[in-house]
Amino acid sequence: MPRLERSPTYRLVFDAIERRILGGHLKIGDPLPTEMELAEQFGVNRSTVREGIRLLEQEGLITRDGGKRPRISAPQYKDLASAASRALVLHAVTFRELWEASMLIEPATAELAAMNIDPVELERLADNIRAMETAVADLESGASFDVEAFVTLDRRFHEILAEASKNRVLMLAHEPVTTLFIPAGRIILPRLKTWRRVLDAHRVIHGYLAAHDAAGAREWMRKPMDDFRRGYALTGLDFDTPLDAAAYAR
Amino acid sequence: MPRLERSPTYRLVFDAIERRILGGHLKIGDPLPTEMELAEQFGVNRSTVREGIRLLEQEGLITRDGGKRPRISAPQYKDLASAASRALVLHAVTFRELWEASMLIEPATAELAAMNIDPVELERLADNIRAMETAVADLESGASFDVEAFVTLDRRFHEILAEASKNRVLMLAHEPVTTLFIPAGRIILPRLKTWRRVLDAHRVIHGYLAAHDAAGAREWMRKPMDDFRRGYALTGLDFDTPLDAAAYAR
DNA sequence: TTTGTCGGAGTGTCCGACAATTGCACAAAT
DNA sequence: ATTTGTGCAATTGTCGGACACTCCGACAAA
């Protein structure tokens, strides 16, 4: 049976506006027409329009900057990444799947980054490494237990690399995976204290990137990831156990 | 300056319900509490609750099955894929980026599939190949110009492979990329008439998968993709021109 | 030039209402 | 006994109207 059903009006509103955006009638940066205008144009109530707008909003097609007029925008990676992360967690994805994908994406990202990185990004990486040096020194000296700072810097390193690859498809694939690694990192790193090894690897990778040595960058990107896998096993966590949903409910 | 701002209430509603889902208080398949209940619990108006629910809905965290009570659900890959595709197109991603990512993901998918594929999926692939045989025969004999059928079968082939990889992260990364390839395929394939080569490659890949030969599968997956890249150039299309948004506004 | 005031526009939130549909229980018919 | 019809309660979808709050530009005052 064809299972006929008609969409609710608020969804039709969403579809209509979406088409206007993708069709180019509403360009990125343009302000969305006022809710009243839309309500009149579509011949529906303002409340209904608002519900349609919420769909657009969650999709990232419009951004609201304070209480003022929303504007059309291209969905941000962050939004998609968090959506993807949520989905993967709810689908009870395992660490093995995550790691397999990461082992694929990260070295390739490093490779492309080696070919396409520009001086500004190299300098940003250098800054990141310097910051991580002090973070590691603090952690090793016991002056601080700020694991979060280290994890954030590590993530930022990979993020800059993804940008440097100049490949937005990879960037998009990259984000959710690193997001899901974070909670695992928070658990593993403090136990194994592999700060120094991570930092060293970052330094070497930075060197390869500066020299535009794709093969080298690729190879060294694998190392900290292998460490990570071993760390996961060493802390007694099982590869094939689904990731814990609760840990991701920020 | 910390740029302080408070989220609108409907977003707080979204956050609250989202946390309940990720925290496991609301399990997948459960019905969402009624709008009235939620309004009372949160101490807000039903309209506000509804706007929050629209956010959940677009996120794919709830599905509405006709006019009845919405149920909690894990976001489907299809939804995420279409969102990602939209985002990439709006970000004016180029064919080069798409192809680079695909050249990374597809062979790896084939490799994993060779290791993890089960008999059912092998049979599904065989069915797909048989269907493509008749499609190609029709196209070559001039009995039909149904390019769409061929493209759909090709897509389905890759989809089965992604499932067979048993890696849901890859599956997720896979979807948007193939989605974006479709319009290009519709243009390229009829001009170059490489149906036969694609079909042959699929046959060979199927053989490698049946033999659980990962290296072979990986290698042969590259071939039709290389064809595709050459085809793109031969039809006069530029690698670094952004994909056409209009072609994706279904 | 900066600061204060004012009104218009627009979003955020609330209230109340009603049609349409679904779910369920119960009676009627085969 | 299974199916079919009926009535009622619950719930969603849509509507209309209302008001507070914020942002913005204009214009006056220091």
Coordinates of C-alpha atoms (C1' of nucleotides) in Angstrom, one line a residue:
Chain A
M1 CA 0.0 0.0 0.0
P2 CA 1.3 3.4 -0.9
R3 CA 0.7 4.6 2.6
L4 CA -0.6 8.0 1.7
E5 CA -0.4 10.9 4.0
R6 CA -0.1 14.6 3.7
S7 CA 2.6 16.6 5.5
P8 CA 1.6 19.0 8.2
T9 CA 1.5 22.6 7.2
Y10 CA 4.6 23.6 9.2
R11 CA 6.6 21.0 7.2
L12 CA 5.3 22.5 3.9
V13 CA 6.5 25.9 5.1
F14 CA 9.9 24.3 5.8
D15 CA 10.0 22.7 2.4
A16 CA 9.0 25.9 0.7
I17 CA 11.6 28.1 2.4
E18 CA 14.3 25.4 2.0
R19 CA 13.7 25.3 -1.8
R20 CA 14.0 29.1 -1.9
I21 CA 17.4 28.8 -0.3
L22 CA 18.7 26.0 -2.3
G23 CA 17.3 27.5 -5.4
G24 CA 19.2 30.7 -4.8
H25 CA 16.1 33.0 -4.3
L26 CA 17.3 33.5 -0.8
K27 CA 21.0 33.9 -0.6
I28 CA 23.3 33.2 2.3
G29 CA 23.4 36.2 4.5
D30 CA 20.0 37.5 3.5
P31 CA 17.6 38.1 6.3
L32 CA 14.6 35.8 6.5
P33 CA 11.3 37.6 5.7
T34 CA 9.4 38.5 8.8
E35 CA 7.2 35.9 10.3
M36 CA 4.2 38.0 9.5
E37 CA 5.2 38.3 5.8
L38 CA 5.7 34.6 5.5
A39 CA 2.4 33.9 7.2
E40 CA 0.6 36.1 4.7
Q41 CA 2.5 34.7 1.7
F42 CA 1.7 31.1 2.6
G43 CA -1.7 31.9 3.9
V44 CA -1.1 30.3 7.2
N45 CA -0.9 31.4 10.8
R46 CA 2.2 32.9 12.3
S47 CA 2.4 30.1 14.8
T48 CA 2.6 27.6 12.0
V49 CA 5.3 29.6 10.3
R50 CA 7.3 29.7 13.5
E51 CA 7.2 25.9 13.8
G52 CA 8.5 25.7 10.2
I53 CA 11.2 28.1 11.1
R54 CA 12.3 26.0 14.0
L55 CA 12.9 23.2 11.5
L56 CA 15.1 25.4 9.4
E57 CA 16.8 26.6 12.5
Q58 CA 17.8 23.1 13.7
E59 CA 18.9 22.3 10.2
G60 CA 21.3 25.2 10.5
L61 CA 19.9 26.9 7.5
I62 CA 19.2 30.0 9.5
T63 CA 21.0 31.5 12.4
R64 CA 19.4 33.8 14.9
D65 CA 21.7 36.5 16.4
G66 CA 20.0 37.7 19.5
G67 CA 16.4 38.7 19.4
K68 CA 16.7 40.1 15.9
R69 CA 15.9 39.0 12.4
P70 CA 17.3 35.5 11.5
R71 CA 19.6 35.3 8.5
I72 CA 20.1 32.6 5.9
S73 CA 23.3 30.6 6.5
A74 CA 25.1 27.6 5.3
P75 CA 25.0 24.9 8.0
Q76 CA 28.1 24.9 10.2
Y77 CA 30.3 21.8 10.6
K78 CA 29.9 22.0 14.3
D79 CA 26.1 21.6 14.1
L80 CA 26.3 18.7 11.7
A81 CA 29.1 17.1 13.7
S82 CA 27.1 17.2 17.0
A83 CA 24.1 15.7 15.1
A84 CA 26.2 13.0 13.7
S85 CA 27.8 12.2 17.1
R86 CA 24.4 12.0 18.7
A87 CA 23.2 9.6 16.0
L88 CA 26.2 7.4 16.3
V89 CA 25.9 7.2 20.0
L90 CA 22.2 6.4 19.8
H91 CA 22.9 3.7 17.3
A92 CA 25.3 2.2 19.9
V93 CA 28.3 2.4 17.7
T94 CA 31.4 0.7 19.0
F95 CA 34.9 2.0 19.7
R96 CA 36.1 -0.4 17.0
E97 CA 34.0 1.2 14.3
L98 CA 35.1 4.6 15.5
W99 CA 38.7 3.7 15.5
E100 CA 38.6 2.0 12.1
A101 CA 37.1 5.1 10.6
S102 CA 39.5 7.4 12.4
M103 CA 42.5 5.3 11.3
L104 CA 41.3 6.0 7.8
I105 CA 40.4 9.6 8.0
E106 CA 43.2 11.0 10.2
P107 CA 46.3 9.8 8.2
A108 CA 44.6 10.9 5.0
T109 CA 43.9 14.3 6.5
A110 CA 47.6 14.6 7.5
E111 CA 48.6 13.6 4.0
L112 CA 46.5 16.2 2.3
A113 CA 47.4 18.8 4.9
A114 CA 51.1 18.2 4.1
M115 CA 50.4 19.1 0.5
N116 CA 48.1 22.0 1.1
I117 CA 49.0 23.7 4.4
D118 CA 49.8 27.4 4.3
P119 CA 52.2 29.4 6.5
V120 CA 49.4 30.8 8.7
E121 CA 48.1 27.3 9.6
L122 CA 51.7 26.2 10.2
E123 CA 52.1 29.0 12.7
R124 CA 48.8 28.1 14.3
L125 CA 50.0 24.6 14.7
A126 CA 53.2 25.9 16.3
D127 CA 51.2 27.9 18.7
N128 CA 49.1 24.9 19.6
I129 CA 52.2 22.9 20.2
R130 CA 53.7 25.5 22.4
A131 CA 50.5 25.7 24.5
M132 CA 50.6 21.9 24.8
E133 CA 54.2 22.1 26.0
T134 CA 53.2 24.1 29.0
A135 CA 50.2 22.0 29.6
V136 CA 52.2 18.9 29.6
A137 CA 54.9 20.4 31.8
D138 CA 52.1 21.4 34.3
L139 CA 50.7 17.9 34.2
E140 CA 54.0 16.2 34.7
S141 CA 55.1 18.4 37.5
G142 CA 51.8 17.9 39.2
A143 CA 51.2 21.6 39.2
S144 CA 47.8 20.9 37.6
F145 CA 45.4 18.2 36.8
D146 CA 43.8 20.0 34.0
V147 CA 43.2 17.1 31.7
E148 CA 40.5 19.0 29.9
A149 CA 43.0 21.6 28.7
F150 CA 45.2 19.0 27.2
V151 CA 42.3 17.2 25.5
T152 CA 41.1 20.5 24.1
L153 CA 44.5 21.3 22.7
D154 CA 44.8 17.9 21.2
R155 CA 41.5 18.2 19.5
R156 CA 42.4 21.7 18.2
F157 CA 45.5 20.2 16.7
H158 CA 43.6 17.8 14.6
E159 CA 41.1 20.5 13.8
I160 CA 43.7 22.7 12.3
L161 CA 45.1 19.8 10.3
A162 CA 41.6 19.1 8.9
E163 CA 41.4 22.8 7.9
A164 CA 44.8 22.6 6.4
S165 CA 43.8 19.7 4.2
K166 CA 41.6 22.2 2.3
N167 CA 39.1 19.4 1.9
R168 CA 35.7 20.3 3.4
V169 CA 34.3 16.8 2.9
L170 CA 37.1 15.5 5.1
M171 CA 36.6 18.2 7.6
L172 CA 33.0 17.3 7.9
A173 CA 33.8 13.6 8.3
H174 CA 36.5 14.4 10.7
E175 CA 34.5 16.4 13.3
P176 CA 32.1 13.8 14.6
V177 CA 34.8 11.2 15.0
T178 CA 37.0 13.5 17.1
T179 CA 34.0 14.5 19.1
L180 CA 33.3 10.9 20.0
F181 CA 37.0 10.3 20.9
I182 CA 37.0 13.1 23.5
P183 CA 35.3 11.2 26.3
A184 CA 37.5 8.2 25.7
G185 CA 40.5 10.5 25.8
R186 CA 39.4 11.9 29.1
I187 CA 39.5 8.5 30.6
I188 CA 42.6 7.0 28.9
L189 CA 45.0 9.9 29.0
P190 CA 45.1 10.4 32.8
R191 CA 45.7 6.8 33.4
L192 CA 48.5 6.2 30.9
K193 CA 50.1 9.6 31.1
T194 CA 51.1 9.5 27.4
W195 CA 51.1 13.3 27.2
R196 CA 54.6 13.4 26.3
R197 CA 54.3 10.9 23.4
V198 CA 51.4 12.8 22.0
L199 CA 53.2 16.0 22.2
D200 CA 56.3 14.5 20.5
A201 CA 54.2 13.1 17.7
H202 CA 52.6 16.5 17.1
R203 CA 56.1 18.1 16.9
V204 CA 57.2 15.5 14.3
I205 CA 54.0 15.9 12.3
H206 CA 54.5 19.7 12.3
G207 CA 57.9 19.1 10.9
Y208 CA 56.7 16.9 8.1
L209 CA 53.9 19.4 7.3
A210 CA 56.4 22.2 7.1
A211 CA 58.5 20.1 4.7
H212 CA 55.4 19.2 2.8
D213 CA 56.3 15.5 3.3
A214 CA 53.0 13.7 2.8
A215 CA 54.2 10.2 3.5
G216 CA 55.9 11.2 6.7
A217 CA 52.9 13.1 8.0
R218 CA 50.7 10.2 7.2
E219 CA 52.9 7.7 8.9
W220 CA 53.4 9.7 12.1
M221 CA 49.7 10.4 12.4
R222 CA 49.2 6.7 12.9
K223 CA 51.4 6.6 16.0
P224 CA 49.4 8.5 18.6
M225 CA 46.3 6.7 17.3
D226 CA 47.9 3.4 17.8
D227 CA 48.8 4.5 21.3
F228 CA 45.2 5.4 21.8
R229 CA 44.0 2.0 20.8
R230 CA 46.4 0.3 23.0
G231 CA 45.4 2.6 25.9
Y232 CA 41.8 1.8 25.3
A233 CA 42.6 -1.9 25.8
L234 CA 44.9 -1.3 28.7
T235 CA 42.3 0.5 30.7
G236 CA 40.2 -2.6 30.4
L237 CA 37.6 -1.2 28.0
D238 CA 36.2 -3.4 25.4
F239 CA 36.4 -2.6 21.7
D240 CA 33.0 -4.0 20.8
T241 CA 31.1 -2.4 23.6
P242 CA 28.9 0.5 22.4
L243 CA 30.0 3.9 23.5
D244 CA 28.3 5.2 26.6
A245 CA 25.5 7.5 25.7
A246 CA 25.5 9.2 29.1
A247 CA 29.1 10.4 28.6
Y248 CA 28.0 12.5 25.6
A249 CA 25.0 14.2 27.1
R250 CA 26.8 17.4 27.8
Chain B
M1 CA 33.6 40.4 26.7
P2 CA 31.8 37.1 27.5
R3 CA 29.0 38.1 25.1
L4 CA 26.2 37.0 27.4
E5 CA 22.9 35.8 26.1
R6 CA 20.3 33.4 27.2
S7 CA 18.8 30.8 25.0
P8 CA 15.1 31.2 24.1
T9 CA 12.8 28.9 26.1
Y10 CA 12.0 26.6 23.2
R11 CA 15.6 25.8 23.0
L12 CA 15.8 25.0 26.7
V13 CA 12.9 22.7 26.1
F14 CA 14.8 21.0 23.3
D15 CA 17.9 20.7 25.4
A16 CA 16.0 19.2 28.3
I17 CA 14.3 16.6 26.2
E18 CA 17.5 15.8 24.4
R19 CA 19.2 15.1 27.7
R20 CA 16.4 12.8 28.8
I21 CA 16.9 10.8 25.6
L22 CA 20.7 10.7 25.7
G23 CA 20.6 10.0 29.4
G24 CA 18.3 7.0 28.8
H25 CA 15.3 8.3 30.7
L26 CA 13.5 8.3 27.4
K27 CA 14.4 5.2 25.5
I28 CA 14.2 4.7 21.7
G29 CA 10.7 3.6 20.8
D30 CA 9.1 5.3 23.8
P31 CA 6.3 7.7 23.0
L32 CA 7.0 11.3 23.8
P33 CA 5.0 12.7 26.7
T34 CA 2.0 14.7 25.5
E35 CA 2.5 18.4 24.7
M36 CA 0.4 19.3 27.7
E37 CA 2.4 17.2 30.1
L38 CA 5.6 18.7 28.9
A39 CA 4.2 22.2 29.1
E40 CA 3.2 21.6 32.7
Q41 CA 6.5 19.9 33.7
F42 CA 8.6 22.7 32.2
G43 CA 6.2 25.4 33.3
V44 CA 5.9 26.9 29.8
N45 CA 3.2 27.2 27.3
R46 CA 2.2 24.5 24.9
S47 CA 3.2 26.6 21.9
T48 CA 6.7 26.9 23.3
V49 CA 6.9 23.2 23.8
R50 CA 5.8 22.6 20.3
E51 CA 8.6 24.8 18.9
G52 CA 11.0 22.8 21.0
I53 CA 9.5 19.6 19.6
R54 CA 10.1 20.8 16.1
L55 CA 13.8 21.1 16.8
L56 CA 13.8 17.5 18.1
E57 CA 11.9 16.4 15.0
Q58 CA 14.3 18.0 12.5
E59 CA 17.1 16.5 14.4
G60 CA 15.6 13.1 13.8
L61 CA 15.3 12.3 17.5
I62 CA 11.6 11.8 17.3
T63 CA 9.5 10.6 14.4
R64 CA 5.8 11.3 13.9
D65 CA 3.8 8.6 12.3
G66 CA 0.7 10.2 11.1
G67 CA -1.3 12.4 13.4
K68 CA -0.5 10.3 16.4
R69 CA 1.9 10.4 19.3
P70 CA 5.5 11.0 18.3
R71 CA 8.1 8.4 19.3
I72 CA 11.7 8.6 20.3
S73 CA 14.0 7.3 17.6
A74 CA 17.7 7.2 16.7
P75 CA 18.4 9.6 13.8
Q76 CA 18.4 7.8 10.5
Y77 CA 21.5 8.0 8.2
K78 CA 19.4 9.2 5.4
D79 CA 18.4 12.3 7.3
L80 CA 21.9 13.1 8.3
A81 CA 23.2 12.4 4.8
S82 CA 20.7 14.8 3.2
A83 CA 21.6 17.4 5.8
A84 CA 25.3 16.9 5.1
S85 CA 24.8 17.0 1.4
R86 CA 22.9 20.2 1.7
A87 CA 25.6 21.7 3.8
L88 CA 28.4 20.7 1.4
V89 CA 26.6 22.1 -1.6
L90 CA 25.9 25.4 0.2
H91 CA 29.5 25.6 1.2
A92 CA 30.3 25.4 -2.5
V93 CA 32.4 22.3 -2.2
T94 CA 34.3 21.3 -5.3
F95 CA 34.3 18.0 -7.2
R96 CA 38.0 17.6 -6.3
E97 CA 37.2 17.6 -2.6
L98 CA 34.4 15.2 -3.1
W99 CA 36.5 12.9 -5.1
E100 CA 39.5 13.0 -2.8
A101 CA 37.2 12.0 0.1
S102 CA 35.5 9.3 -1.9
M103 CA 38.8 7.9 -3.1
L104 CA 39.6 7.4 0.6
I105 CA 36.3 6.1 1.8
E106 CA 35.2 3.8 -0.9
P107 CA 38.2 1.5 -1.2
A108 CA 38.4 1.3 2.6
T109 CA 34.7 0.4 2.6
A110 CA 35.4 -2.4 0.1
E111 CA 38.3 -3.6 2.2
L112 CA 36.3 -3.9 5.3
A113 CA 33.4 -5.4 3.4
A114 CA 35.6 -8.1 2.1
M115 CA 36.4 -9.1 5.7
N116 CA 32.9 -8.8 7.2
I117 CA 30.4 -9.5 4.5
D118 CA 27.9 -12.2 5.1
P119 CA 26.1 -14.5 2.6
V120 CA 22.9 -12.5 2.7
E121 CA 24.7 -9.4 1.6
L122 CA 26.6 -11.3 -1.0
E123 CA 23.4 -12.5 -2.5
R124 CA 22.0 -9.0 -2.4
L125 CA 25.0 -7.8 -4.3
A126 CA 24.5 -10.6 -6.9
D127 CA 20.9 -9.5 -7.3
N128 CA 22.0 -6.0 -7.8
I129 CA 24.5 -7.1 -10.5
R130 CA 21.9 -9.1 -12.3
A131 CA 19.6 -6.2 -12.3
M132 CA 22.4 -4.0 -13.7
E133 CA 23.1 -6.5 -16.4
T134 CA 19.6 -6.1 -17.8
A135 CA 19.8 -2.4 -17.4
V136 CA 23.1 -2.2 -19.3
A137 CA 21.8 -4.5 -22.0
D138 CA 18.8 -2.2 -22.5
L139 CA 20.9 0.8 -22.6
E140 CA 23.4 -0.7 -25.1
S141 CA 20.7 -2.0 -27.4
G142 CA 19.0 1.4 -27.4
A143 CA 15.9 -0.2 -26.0
S144 CA 15.9 2.3 -23.2
F145 CA 17.4 5.5 -22.1
D146 CA 16.7 4.9 -18.4
V147 CA 19.9 6.3 -17.1
E148 CA 18.2 6.9 -13.7
A149 CA 17.8 3.1 -13.2
F150 CA 21.4 2.5 -13.8
V151 CA 22.5 5.3 -11.5
T152 CA 20.2 4.0 -8.8
L153 CA 21.5 0.5 -9.1
D154 CA 25.1 1.8 -8.9
R155 CA 24.3 3.7 -5.8
R156 CA 22.6 0.7 -4.3
F157 CA 25.7 -1.4 -5.0
H158 CA 27.8 1.0 -3.0
E159 CA 25.2 1.2 -0.3
I160 CA 25.2 -2.6 0.2
L161 CA 29.0 -2.5 0.4
A162 CA 28.8 0.1 3.1
E163 CA 26.4 -2.0 5.1
A164 CA 28.6 -5.1 4.6
S165 CA 31.6 -3.2 6.1
K166 CA 29.7 -3.4 9.4
N167 CA 31.1 0.0 10.2
R168 CA 28.4 2.5 10.9
V169 CA 30.8 5.4 11.0
L170 CA 31.8 4.6 7.5
M171 CA 28.3 4.1 6.4
L172 CA 27.5 7.6 7.7
A173 CA 30.4 9.2 6.0
H174 CA 29.6 7.3 2.8
E175 CA 26.1 8.4 2.3
P176 CA 26.5 12.1 1.7
V177 CA 29.3 11.6 -0.7
T178 CA 27.4 9.2 -2.9
T179 CA 24.4 11.5 -2.8
L180 CA 26.5 14.3 -4.2
F181 CA 28.0 12.0 -6.9
I182 CA 24.6 11.2 -8.3
P183 CA 24.0 14.4 -10.3
A184 CA 27.5 14.2 -11.7
G185 CA 26.9 10.6 -12.7
R186 CA 23.7 11.5 -14.5
I187 CA 25.7 13.8 -16.7
I188 CA 28.9 11.8 -17.2
L189 CA 27.6 8.3 -17.7
P190 CA 25.3 8.9 -20.8
R191 CA 28.1 10.7 -22.5
L192 CA 30.9 8.2 -22.0
K193 CA 28.7 5.1 -22.0
T194 CA 31.0 3.4 -19.5
W195 CA 28.1 1.2 -18.3
R196 CA 29.9 -2.0 -19.2
R197 CA 33.1 -1.0 -17.4
V198 CA 31.2 -0.2 -14.2
L199 CA 29.3 -3.5 -14.4
D200 CA 32.5 -5.5 -15.0
A201 CA 34.1 -3.8 -12.0
H202 CA 31.2 -4.7 -9.8
R203 CA 31.4 -8.3 -10.9
V204 CA 35.1 -8.5 -10.1
I205 CA 34.5 -6.8 -6.7
H206 CA 31.8 -9.2 -5.9
G207 CA 34.2 -12.1 -6.6
Y208 CA 36.8 -10.6 -4.3
L209 CA 34.2 -10.1 -1.6
A210 CA 33.0 -13.6 -1.9
A211 CA 36.6 -14.8 -1.5
H212 CA 37.2 -12.3 1.4
D213 CA 40.1 -10.8 -0.5
A214 CA 40.4 -7.4 1.0
A215 CA 43.4 -6.2 -1.1
G216 CA 41.7 -7.2 -4.3
A217 CA 38.4 -5.6 -3.4
R218 CA 40.2 -2.4 -2.4
E219 CA 42.2 -2.3 -5.6
W220 CA 39.2 -2.9 -7.9
M221 CA 37.1 -0.3 -6.2
R222 CA 39.5 2.3 -7.4
K223 CA 39.0 1.5 -11.0
P224 CA 35.5 2.7 -11.6
M225 CA 36.3 5.7 -9.5
D226 CA 39.2 6.6 -11.7
D227 CA 37.0 6.2 -14.7
F228 CA 34.6 8.6 -13.1
R229 CA 37.3 11.2 -12.5
R230 CA 38.5 10.9 -16.1
G231 CA 34.9 11.1 -17.3
Y232 CA 34.4 14.3 -15.3
A233 CA 37.4 15.9 -17.1
L234 CA 36.4 14.5 -20.5
T235 CA 33.0 16.1 -20.4
G236 CA 34.7 19.4 -19.9
L237 CA 33.8 19.9 -16.3
D238 CA 36.2 21.6 -14.0
F239 CA 37.5 19.9 -10.8
D240 CA 37.6 23.1 -8.9
T241 CA 34.3 24.5 -9.8
P242 CA 31.8 24.2 -6.9
L243 CA 29.0 21.7 -7.4
D244 CA 25.8 23.2 -8.7
A245 CA 23.4 23.8 -5.9
A246 CA 20.4 23.8 -8.2
A247 CA 21.0 20.2 -9.3
Y248 CA 20.5 19.1 -5.7
A249 CA 17.3 21.0 -5.0
R250 CA 15.2 17.9 -5.4
Chain C
dT1 C1' 31.0 63.5 19.6
dT2 C1' 28.7 61.4 23.0
dT3 C1' 24.6 60.4 25.6
dG4 C1' 19.6 60.1 26.5
dT5 C1' 14.9 59.5 24.8
dC6 C1' 11.3 57.7 21.9
dG7 C1' 8.6 55.1 18.7
dG8 C1' 8.4 51.3 15.2
dA9 C1' 9.4 46.7 14.0
dG10 C1' 10.0 42.0 15.0
dT11 C1' 10.7 38.1 17.8
dG12 C1' 9.6 35.3 22.1
dT13 C1' 6.0 33.8 24.9
dC14 C1' 1.5 33.1 26.5
dC15 C1' -3.6 32.3 26.3
dG16 C1' -7.7 30.2 24.5
dA17 C1' -10.2 27.8 21.0
dC18 C1' -11.6 24.4 17.5
dA19 C1' -11.2 20.8 13.8
dA20 C1' -9.3 16.4 12.6
dT21 C1' -7.5 12.2 13.8
dT22 C1' -6.4 8.4 16.7
dG23 C1' -7.2 5.0 20.4
dC24 C1' -10.3 2.5 22.9
dA25 C1' -14.3 0.4 24.8
dC26 C1' -18.5 -1.4 23.8
dA27 C1' -22.5 -2.6 21.2
dA28 C1' -24.3 -4.7 16.9
dA29 C1' -24.2 -7.7 13.0
dT30 C1' -22.5 -11.5 10.2
Chain D
dA1 C1' -16.3 -15.8 17.5
dT2 C1' -14.8 -12.5 14.4
dT3 C1' -15.9 -8.6 12.2
dT4 C1' -18.0 -4.1 11.8
dG5 C1' -20.1 0.1 13.5
dT6 C1' -20.5 3.8 17.1
dG7 C1' -19.5 7.1 20.6
dC8 C1' -16.3 9.2 23.6
dA9 C1' -11.9 10.9 25.4
dA10 C1' -7.3 12.2 24.3
dT11 C1' -4.0 14.5 21.5
dT12 C1' -2.1 16.9 17.7
dG13 C1' -2.5 20.6 14.1
dT14 C1' -3.9 25.1 13.2
dC15 C1' -5.7 29.4 14.2
dG16 C1' -6.5 34.1 16.2
dG17 C1' -5.1 37.5 19.4
dA18 C1' -2.3 39.6 23.0
dC19 C1' 1.8 41.6 25.3
dA20 C1' 6.6 42.1 27.0
dC21 C1' 11.2 42.7 25.5
dT22 C1' 14.9 43.8 22.5
dC23 C1' 16.9 46.0 18.6
dC24 C1' 17.4 49.9 15.6
dG25 C1' 17.2 54.3 13.7
dA26 C1' 16.0 59.2 14.4
dC27 C1' 16.3 63.0 16.9
dA28 C1' 17.2 65.9 20.7
dA29 C1' 20.3 67.3 24.6
dA30 C1' 24.7 67.6 27.0

